[in-house]
XYZ file of C-alpha atoms in Angstrom:
142
model
C 0.000 0.000 0.000
C 2.815 2.438 0.866
C 4.475 1.799 -2.506
C 1.271 2.622 -4.366
C 0.680 5.756 -2.309
C 4.304 6.789 -2.849
C 4.000 6.268 -6.594
C 0.763 8.292 -6.717
C 2.442 11.088 -4.758
C 5.508 11.070 -7.047
C 3.348 11.054 -10.170
C 1.329 14.016 -8.900
C 4.519 15.992 -8.256
C 5.978 15.129 -11.693
C 2.687 16.098 -13.351
C 2.660 19.451 -11.531
C 6.245 20.160 -12.595
C 5.396 19.165 -16.182
C 2.397 21.500 -16.158
C 4.509 24.404 -14.888
C 7.196 23.730 -17.497
C 4.565 23.640 -20.232
C 3.115 26.936 -18.990
C 6.562 28.528 -18.966
C 7.115 27.382 -22.555
C 3.696 28.217 -24.018
C 1.735 30.728 -21.949
C 1.252 34.363 -22.896
C 2.754 37.148 -20.769
C -0.318 37.905 -18.584
C -0.749 34.185 -17.816
C 2.935 33.877 -16.935
C 2.677 36.791 -14.501
C -0.332 35.194 -12.847
C 1.375 31.802 -12.572
C 4.603 33.387 -11.263
C 2.714 35.239 -8.528
C 0.952 32.106 -7.350
C 3.624 29.456 -7.917
C 6.965 31.141 -7.142
C 6.182 31.609 -3.429
C 5.069 27.955 -3.213
C 8.190 26.728 -5.026
C 10.568 28.834 -2.950
C 8.922 27.690 0.285
C 9.174 24.088 -0.915
C 12.902 24.525 -1.574
C 13.339 26.139 1.853
C 11.546 23.280 3.615
C 13.607 20.689 1.808
C 16.877 22.523 2.486
C 16.003 22.956 6.191
C 15.702 19.167 6.422
C 19.224 18.893 4.980
C 20.913 21.550 7.166
C 24.135 20.148 8.644
C 24.094 19.098 12.280
C 26.729 20.041 14.880
C 29.142 17.457 13.387
C 28.736 18.840 9.853
C 26.660 15.861 8.680
C 23.381 15.968 6.801
C 20.868 14.398 9.225
C 18.499 13.409 6.413
C 21.035 11.757 4.114
C 23.058 10.123 6.909
C 22.368 6.689 8.299
C 23.561 5.004 11.464
C 26.343 3.302 9.516
C 27.196 5.976 6.943
C 27.532 9.661 7.705
C 26.973 12.069 4.818
C 29.064 15.224 5.157
C 27.566 18.564 4.189
C 26.945 19.793 1.639
C 24.870 16.779 0.689
C 23.601 16.172 -2.833
C 20.387 18.123 -2.112
C 22.388 21.267 -1.305
C 24.631 20.671 -4.309
C 21.644 20.391 -6.657
C 20.034 23.461 -5.083
C 23.200 25.470 -5.658
C 23.569 24.265 -9.233
C 19.969 25.073 -10.186
C 19.273 28.152 -8.079
C 22.656 29.910 -7.978
C 24.944 28.614 -10.706
C 22.165 28.390 -13.274
C 23.270 25.028 -14.612
C 26.785 26.238 -15.452
C 28.371 24.976 -12.242
C 31.741 23.266 -12.622
C 31.549 19.536 -13.319
C 34.158 16.838 -12.787
C 35.336 14.713 -15.689
C 36.088 10.990 -15.381
C 39.547 11.777 -13.964
C 38.156 14.067 -11.247
C 39.302 17.271 -12.976
C 36.930 20.215 -12.699
C 35.525 21.569 -15.950
C 32.723 23.967 -16.836
C 29.818 22.793 -18.900
C 29.211 24.742 -22.057
C 25.845 26.280 -22.824
C 25.269 23.569 -25.433
C 25.863 20.851 -22.832
C 23.429 22.474 -20.412
C 20.637 23.287 -22.843
C 21.378 20.840 -25.678
C 20.787 21.561 -29.315
C 17.399 21.468 -31.004
C 18.286 18.206 -32.759
C 19.461 16.540 -29.537
C 16.340 17.479 -27.592
C 14.124 16.083 -30.344
C 15.929 12.731 -30.181
C 15.202 12.250 -26.457
C 11.755 10.713 -25.883
C 9.216 13.027 -24.230
C 8.954 10.648 -21.279
C 12.633 11.198 -20.424
C 12.445 14.954 -20.962
C 9.500 15.445 -18.642
C 10.515 13.096 -15.842
C 7.330 11.040 -16.021
C 7.207 7.719 -14.187
C 5.791 4.296 -14.886
C 2.195 4.874 -13.771
C 1.826 8.067 -15.779
C 1.139 7.245 -19.413
C 3.242 9.290 -21.835
C 1.322 11.850 -23.890
C 0.168 10.842 -27.333
C 2.425 12.485 -29.941
C 0.584 15.105 -31.972
C 1.520 13.383 -35.233
C -0.139 10.154 -34.010
C -3.544 11.804 -33.511
C -5.759 11.316 -36.531
C -7.402 14.517 -37.484
């Protein structure tokens, strides 16, 4: 039962994020302003709540990511992702296979038009198993 509830919860979150991404891509300016006013405070508070749960304890460990047998030093992956997406804008330094730091180019971050068309919509949107992928427009008889 918990697995089903968890999957329903995850699907609802992915669907909400997909809807917001679609709005950002397709909505007109007045609609975007309306969505920004209602959704940005909710999204920022959500980030704050998640980051509070991952604040380092007095030993410098993340209490959420750590287990009894394995301590996770701060900054944990949640803080690293938050920094990359909220501060560095996706251009944060990355490590190559040899551990050397390198910066991602704009093309690597955003991809080219041809590359993004080759990735299936399901992978682009982050949908999960219980959420059926959308029917491609070219597959709809009209």
